[in-house]
Amino acid sequence: MSGLEIDPLHWAASLGLAEIVRRFPDDAIAAYRDARRDLDDLPDEQPPELPSAPADQPKK
Amino acid sequence: MSSDIAWLSAAELADAYRSRKLSPVEVVRSLIQRMEKYDGIVNSFITLDSEAALETAKLAEYEIFHGRQRGNLHGIPVGLKDNIDVAGLPTTCHSKILLNNLPRRDAHVVSGLRAAGAVILGKQSLHEFAFGGPSPELPFPHAKHPWNTEYHPGGSSSGSGVALASGFTPLSIGTDAGGSIRNPAGSCGLVGLKPTYDLLSRRGVFPVSPSVEHVGPMARTVRDIAVTLDELIQIDRRLPETSSPLDLKLPELEQGVKGFRIGFVRNFHEEDMIADPQLISALNEVARTLEREGAIVRDVRLPRVQEFAAVHRVILLSEAWNVHAPWLRTRPGDYTTPTRRKVMAGAFLTAGNLVQACRSRDALIGSVDAAFGEVDVLLTASALDPVCRIADQAELLRTYARHARSPFNLTGHPALAMMSGRATNGLPLSVQFVGRRMGEATLLRTARAYERATQWMSTNPKPFNA
């Protein structure tokens, strides 16, 4: 699994895909690489800024 | 006469019924005989429902010839992609997973077609679950290009396109989550429309990815696309829950593009993913043709096509994983290898990835809407490569992701693909026109003006005619 940051087979097994891991491990690895490639191409849209917490809570 | 019937458009058939030059029974019988003789060569249909089609044709004939023609689709044969439910016919999605799936209700679009009096011929082959591709592991043989069976007809609505280009039906209904109507339409020398998102209901269509999936018509002429969409909208208008404000303005379809502002999106195919020179040349000629017809063509820049594609795929794969996870866990061997790999990619995407993609989608929609502030229609590439050989797996894989169709699945704008010339391999090149949301009237008028000016499709080969 050199070059991969996580083990896709372990990830797949944790999602209940044990049969795929056993019978079609190449498919699982190919699917993982496809997903990573899409994420690499995803535009870097920033999340909206959260409102900052007020410095002093109003007294009740 | 039978070979002539095969190539008549839906509009020509409706006229022939009105004047009693042809009858629905004669037409349906002729098309069924043609399919029985030749479909084994191109594999466009999975289920041919001959008996029910002839019964419907008989009823249509009686009504039309007794002065009760319901509209332009009455007695017109239509084929359906086999992910669209017809009560009592299997919906297999071309997969071993659903071989025993027998729906009890018609899909919404099928109810509409029946109300219009159309004749359902049967269910057409597709890429497995509208996802995979040609594979020997499929339960039914994959469709082949009728102009040259060594070539890929495009997908995923493969059989729907092949049936039209083979003269088996004048109309097909396909689905399009990432270009699946427009790809086979462009590849087979046809017209395919992905309407505005949600214009045609997806109820009763097996889901690929509901937020990017569309139902739409495929035909051999722009007029048939316009007439079919109009009939389905008119029928929906009678139902309060599906009422549509869209007016296709059919009487204006022939009025040309004089004064229309066309935005030519060059960056998709000239910078982002450089298209085959034959396609670049054909697209430039489309722009010049529209200018000669009186349109004002100017360049418009959209975000990189790779950005649209990545956002589209993260959403599509996340939603598809949600649908397929149970079967991937229990029946993974019943998928073909291409489908298993594609669908499983969604397992490796997180909720955070999906949220990021949805946020990016909003920004991309904004960029396309902004372009429509300056133009009426966009002109873009559809495919970026000529049609490839079906046995060439490497070329199939290389070209699979090279297209400019998915941006408009993501944004929901209506998009139409049609033929724009012929490549050196003799097969069609394509172009895509995109309209404002609910701007189908202007979009179809543009496509019709281009069709009339070029006559590409009227010179297409007629397979199986001696």
PDB file of N, CA, C and O in Angstrom, chain B residues 112-144:
ATOM      1  N   GLY B 112     -47.496   9.856 -18.584  1.00  0.00           N
ATOM      2  CA  GLY B 112     -47.698  10.983 -19.496  1.00  0.00           C
ATOM      3  C   GLY B 112     -47.755  10.532 -20.951  1.00  0.00           C
ATOM      4  O   GLY B 112     -48.612  10.967 -21.719  1.00  0.00           O
ATOM      5  N   LEU B 113     -46.824   9.651 -21.313  1.00  0.00           N
ATOM      6  CA  LEU B 113     -46.805   9.141 -22.693  1.00  0.00           C
ATOM      7  C   LEU B 113     -48.093   8.380 -22.999  1.00  0.00           C
ATOM      8  O   LEU B 113     -48.675   8.519 -24.076  1.00  0.00           O
ATOM      9  N   ARG B 114     -48.548   7.581 -22.035  1.00  0.00           N
ATOM     10  CA  ARG B 114     -49.794   6.827 -22.265  1.00  0.00           C
ATOM     11  C   ARG B 114     -50.978   7.778 -22.413  1.00  0.00           C
ATOM     12  O   ARG B 114     -51.833   7.584 -23.273  1.00  0.00           O
ATOM     13  N   ALA B 115     -51.022   8.820 -21.572  1.00  0.00           N
ATOM     14  CA  ALA B 115     -52.120   9.790 -21.659  1.00  0.00           C
ATOM     15  C   ALA B 115     -52.108  10.493 -23.018  1.00  0.00           C
ATOM     16  O   ALA B 115     -53.167  10.853 -23.546  1.00  0.00           O
ATOM     17  N   ALA B 116     -50.900  10.667 -23.573  1.00  0.00           N
ATOM     18  CA  ALA B 116     -50.787  11.312 -24.893  1.00  0.00           C
ATOM     19  C   ALA B 116     -51.107  10.335 -26.022  1.00  0.00           C
ATOM     20  O   ALA B 116     -51.186  10.736 -27.177  1.00  0.00           O
ATOM     21  N   GLY B 117     -51.273   9.046 -25.677  1.00  0.00           N
ATOM     22  CA  GLY B 117     -51.612   8.043 -26.688  1.00  0.00           C
ATOM     23  C   GLY B 117     -50.418   7.419 -27.381  1.00  0.00           C
ATOM     24  O   GLY B 117     -50.572   6.722 -28.390  1.00  0.00           O
ATOM     25  N   ALA B 118     -49.213   7.650 -26.830  1.00  0.00           N
ATOM     26  CA  ALA B 118     -48.020   7.065 -27.444  1.00  0.00           C
ATOM     27  C   ALA B 118     -48.032   5.543 -27.273  1.00  0.00           C
ATOM     28  O   ALA B 118     -48.686   5.009 -26.378  1.00  0.00           O
ATOM     29  N   VAL B 119     -47.290   4.862 -28.133  1.00  0.00           N
ATOM     30  CA  VAL B 119     -47.219   3.395 -28.115  1.00  0.00           C
ATOM     31  C   VAL B 119     -45.861   2.989 -27.554  1.00  0.00           C
ATOM     32  O   VAL B 119     -44.819   3.239 -28.172  1.00  0.00           O
ATOM     33  N   ILE B 120     -45.879   2.360 -26.374  1.00  0.00           N
ATOM     34  CA  ILE B 120     -44.625   1.935 -25.740  1.00  0.00           C
ATOM     35  C   ILE B 120     -44.141   0.651 -26.416  1.00  0.00           C
ATOM     36  O   ILE B 120     -44.791  -0.390 -26.321  1.00  0.00           O
ATOM     37  N   LEU B 121     -42.984   0.722 -27.075  1.00  0.00           N
ATOM     38  CA  LEU B 121     -42.459  -0.454 -27.779  1.00  0.00           C
ATOM     39  C   LEU B 121     -41.741  -1.421 -26.848  1.00  0.00           C
ATOM     40  O   LEU B 121     -41.751  -2.630 -27.066  1.00  0.00           O
ATOM     41  N   GLY B 122     -41.079  -0.866 -25.818  1.00  0.00           N
ATOM     42  CA  GLY B 122     -40.334  -1.740 -24.917  1.00  0.00           C
ATOM     43  C   GLY B 122     -39.217  -0.993 -24.230  1.00  0.00           C
ATOM     44  O   GLY B 122     -39.183   0.238 -24.237  1.00  0.00           O
ATOM     45  N   LYS B 123     -38.280  -1.763 -23.683  1.00  0.00           N
ATOM     46  CA  LYS B 123     -37.233  -1.214 -22.818  1.00  0.00           C
ATOM     47  C   LYS B 123     -35.871  -1.376 -23.499  1.00  0.00           C
ATOM     48  O   LYS B 123     -35.529  -2.461 -23.974  1.00  0.00           O
ATOM     49  N   GLN B 124     -35.105  -0.312 -23.460  1.00  0.00           N
ATOM     50  CA  GLN B 124     -33.855  -0.252 -24.233  1.00  0.00           C
ATOM     51  C   GLN B 124     -32.610  -0.439 -23.366  1.00  0.00           C
ATOM     52  O   GLN B 124     -32.573  -0.059 -22.190  1.00  0.00           O
ATOM     53  N   SER B 125     -31.581  -0.982 -23.981  1.00  0.00           N
ATOM     54  CA  SER B 125     -30.347  -1.293 -23.253  1.00  0.00           C
ATOM     55  C   SER B 125     -29.624  -0.017 -22.824  1.00  0.00           C
ATOM     56  O   SER B 125     -29.850   1.066 -23.371  1.00  0.00           O
ATOM     57  N   LEU B 126     -28.765  -0.165 -21.834  1.00  0.00           N
ATOM     58  CA  LEU B 126     -28.072   0.986 -21.242  1.00  0.00           C
ATOM     59  C   LEU B 126     -26.758   0.507 -20.643  1.00  0.00           C
ATOM     60  O   LEU B 126     -26.456  -0.687 -20.641  1.00  0.00           O
ATOM     61  N   HIS B 127     -25.988   1.437 -20.151  1.00  0.00           N
ATOM     62  CA  HIS B 127     -24.847   1.047 -19.330  1.00  0.00           C
ATOM     63  C   HIS B 127     -25.410   0.593 -17.979  1.00  0.00           C
ATOM     64  O   HIS B 127     -26.385   1.169 -17.494  1.00  0.00           O
ATOM     65  N   GLU B 128     -24.809  -0.415 -17.394  1.00  0.00           N
ATOM     66  CA  GLU B 128     -25.361  -0.985 -16.163  1.00  0.00           C
ATOM     67  C   GLU B 128     -25.651   0.118 -15.133  1.00  0.00           C
ATOM     68  O   GLU B 128     -24.768   0.901 -14.774  1.00  0.00           O
ATOM     69  N   PHE B 129     -26.898   0.173 -14.699  1.00  0.00           N
ATOM     70  CA  PHE B 129     -27.357   1.196 -13.743  1.00  0.00           C
ATOM     71  C   PHE B 129     -27.027   2.621 -14.228  1.00  0.00           C
ATOM     72  O   PHE B 129     -26.833   3.531 -13.420  1.00  0.00           O
ATOM     73  N   ALA B 130     -26.944   2.780 -15.560  1.00  0.00           N
ATOM     74  CA  ALA B 130     -26.599   4.076 -16.155  1.00  0.00           C
ATOM     75  C   ALA B 130     -25.219   4.538 -15.683  1.00  0.00           C
ATOM     76  O   ALA B 130     -24.939   5.732 -15.610  1.00  0.00           O
ATOM     77  N   PHE B 131     -24.356   3.595 -15.380  1.00  0.00           N
ATOM     78  CA  PHE B 131     -23.080   3.890 -14.755  1.00  0.00           C
ATOM     79  C   PHE B 131     -21.901   3.241 -15.459  1.00  0.00           C
ATOM     80  O   PHE B 131     -20.908   3.875 -15.762  1.00  0.00           O
ATOM     81  N   GLY B 132     -22.025   1.938 -15.682  1.00  0.00           N
ATOM     82  CA  GLY B 132     -20.856   1.160 -16.126  1.00  0.00           C
ATOM     83  C   GLY B 132     -20.513   1.430 -17.575  1.00  0.00           C
ATOM     84  O   GLY B 132     -20.467   2.573 -18.010  1.00  0.00           O
ATOM     85  N   GLY B 133     -20.300   0.386 -18.325  1.00  0.00           N
ATOM     86  CA  GLY B 133     -19.963   0.534 -19.735  1.00  0.00           C
ATOM     87  C   GLY B 133     -20.058  -0.815 -20.402  1.00  0.00           C
ATOM     88  O   GLY B 133     -20.488  -1.793 -19.777  1.00  0.00           O
ATOM     89  N   PRO B 134     -19.680  -0.886 -21.682  1.00  0.00           N
ATOM     90  CA  PRO B 134     -19.722  -2.171 -22.370  1.00  0.00           C
ATOM     91  C   PRO B 134     -18.874  -3.203 -21.625  1.00  0.00           C
ATOM     92  O   PRO B 134     -17.761  -2.897 -21.206  1.00  0.00           O
ATOM     93  N   SER B 135     -19.426  -4.387 -21.426  1.00  0.00           N
ATOM     94  CA  SER B 135     -18.693  -5.416 -20.676  1.00  0.00           C
ATOM     95  C   SER B 135     -19.257  -6.788 -21.010  1.00  0.00           C
ATOM     96  O   SER B 135     -20.482  -6.946 -21.113  1.00  0.00           O
ATOM     97  N   PRO B 136     -18.390  -7.790 -21.166  1.00  0.00           N
ATOM     98  CA  PRO B 136     -18.897  -9.146 -21.415  1.00  0.00           C
ATOM     99  C   PRO B 136     -19.601  -9.743 -20.202  1.00  0.00           C
ATOM    100  O   PRO B 136     -20.285 -10.762 -20.323  1.00  0.00           O
ATOM    101  N   GLU B 137     -19.467  -9.098 -19.027  1.00  0.00           N
ATOM    102  CA  GLU B 137     -20.116  -9.627 -17.821  1.00  0.00           C
ATOM    103  C   GLU B 137     -21.603  -9.273 -17.755  1.00  0.00           C
ATOM    104  O   GLU B 137     -22.311  -9.737 -16.865  1.00  0.00           O
ATOM    105  N   LEU B 138     -22.089  -8.400 -18.656  1.00  0.00           N
ATOM    106  CA  LEU B 138     -23.485  -7.949 -18.594  1.00  0.00           C
ATOM    107  C   LEU B 138     -24.454  -9.107 -18.854  1.00  0.00           C
ATOM    108  O   LEU B 138     -24.123 -10.040 -19.596  1.00  0.00           O
ATOM    109  N   PRO B 139     -25.663  -9.037 -18.310  1.00  0.00           N
ATOM    110  CA  PRO B 139     -26.627 -10.117 -18.542  1.00  0.00           C
ATOM    111  C   PRO B 139     -27.233 -10.094 -19.942  1.00  0.00           C
ATOM    112  O   PRO B 139     -27.811 -11.092 -20.377  1.00  0.00           O
ATOM    113  N   PHE B 140     -27.151  -8.946 -20.623  1.00  0.00           N
ATOM    114  CA  PHE B 140     -27.621  -8.833 -22.011  1.00  0.00           C
ATOM    115  C   PHE B 140     -26.494  -8.166 -22.807  1.00  0.00           C
ATOM    116  O   PHE B 140     -25.736  -7.368 -22.256  1.00  0.00           O
ATOM    117  N   PRO B 141     -26.403  -8.454 -24.092  1.00  0.00           N
ATOM    118  CA  PRO B 141     -25.305  -7.849 -24.860  1.00  0.00           C
ATOM    119  C   PRO B 141     -25.431  -6.325 -24.914  1.00  0.00           C
ATOM    120  O   PRO B 141     -26.545  -5.794 -24.918  1.00  0.00           O
ATOM    121  N   HIS B 142     -24.302  -5.649 -24.936  1.00  0.00           N
ATOM    122  CA  HIS B 142     -24.320  -4.189 -24.982  1.00  0.00           C
ATOM    123  C   HIS B 142     -24.654  -3.700 -26.390  1.00  0.00           C
ATOM    124  O   HIS B 142     -24.455  -4.415 -27.381  1.00  0.00           O
ATOM    125  N   ALA B 143     -25.166  -2.457 -26.453  1.00  0.00           N
ATOM    126  CA  ALA B 143     -25.559  -1.885 -27.743  1.00  0.00           C
ATOM    127  C   ALA B 143     -24.325  -1.557 -28.586  1.00  0.00           C
ATOM    128  O   ALA B 143     -23.248  -1.284 -28.046  1.00  0.00           O
ATOM    129  N   LYS B 144     -24.513  -1.578 -29.897  1.00  0.00           N
ATOM    130  CA  LYS B 144     -23.421  -1.267 -30.829  1.00  0.00           C
ATOM    131  C   LYS B 144     -23.865  -0.163 -31.790  1.00  0.00           C
ATOM    132  O   LYS B 144     -25.059  -0.040 -32.087  1.00  0.00           O
TER     133      LYS B 144
END
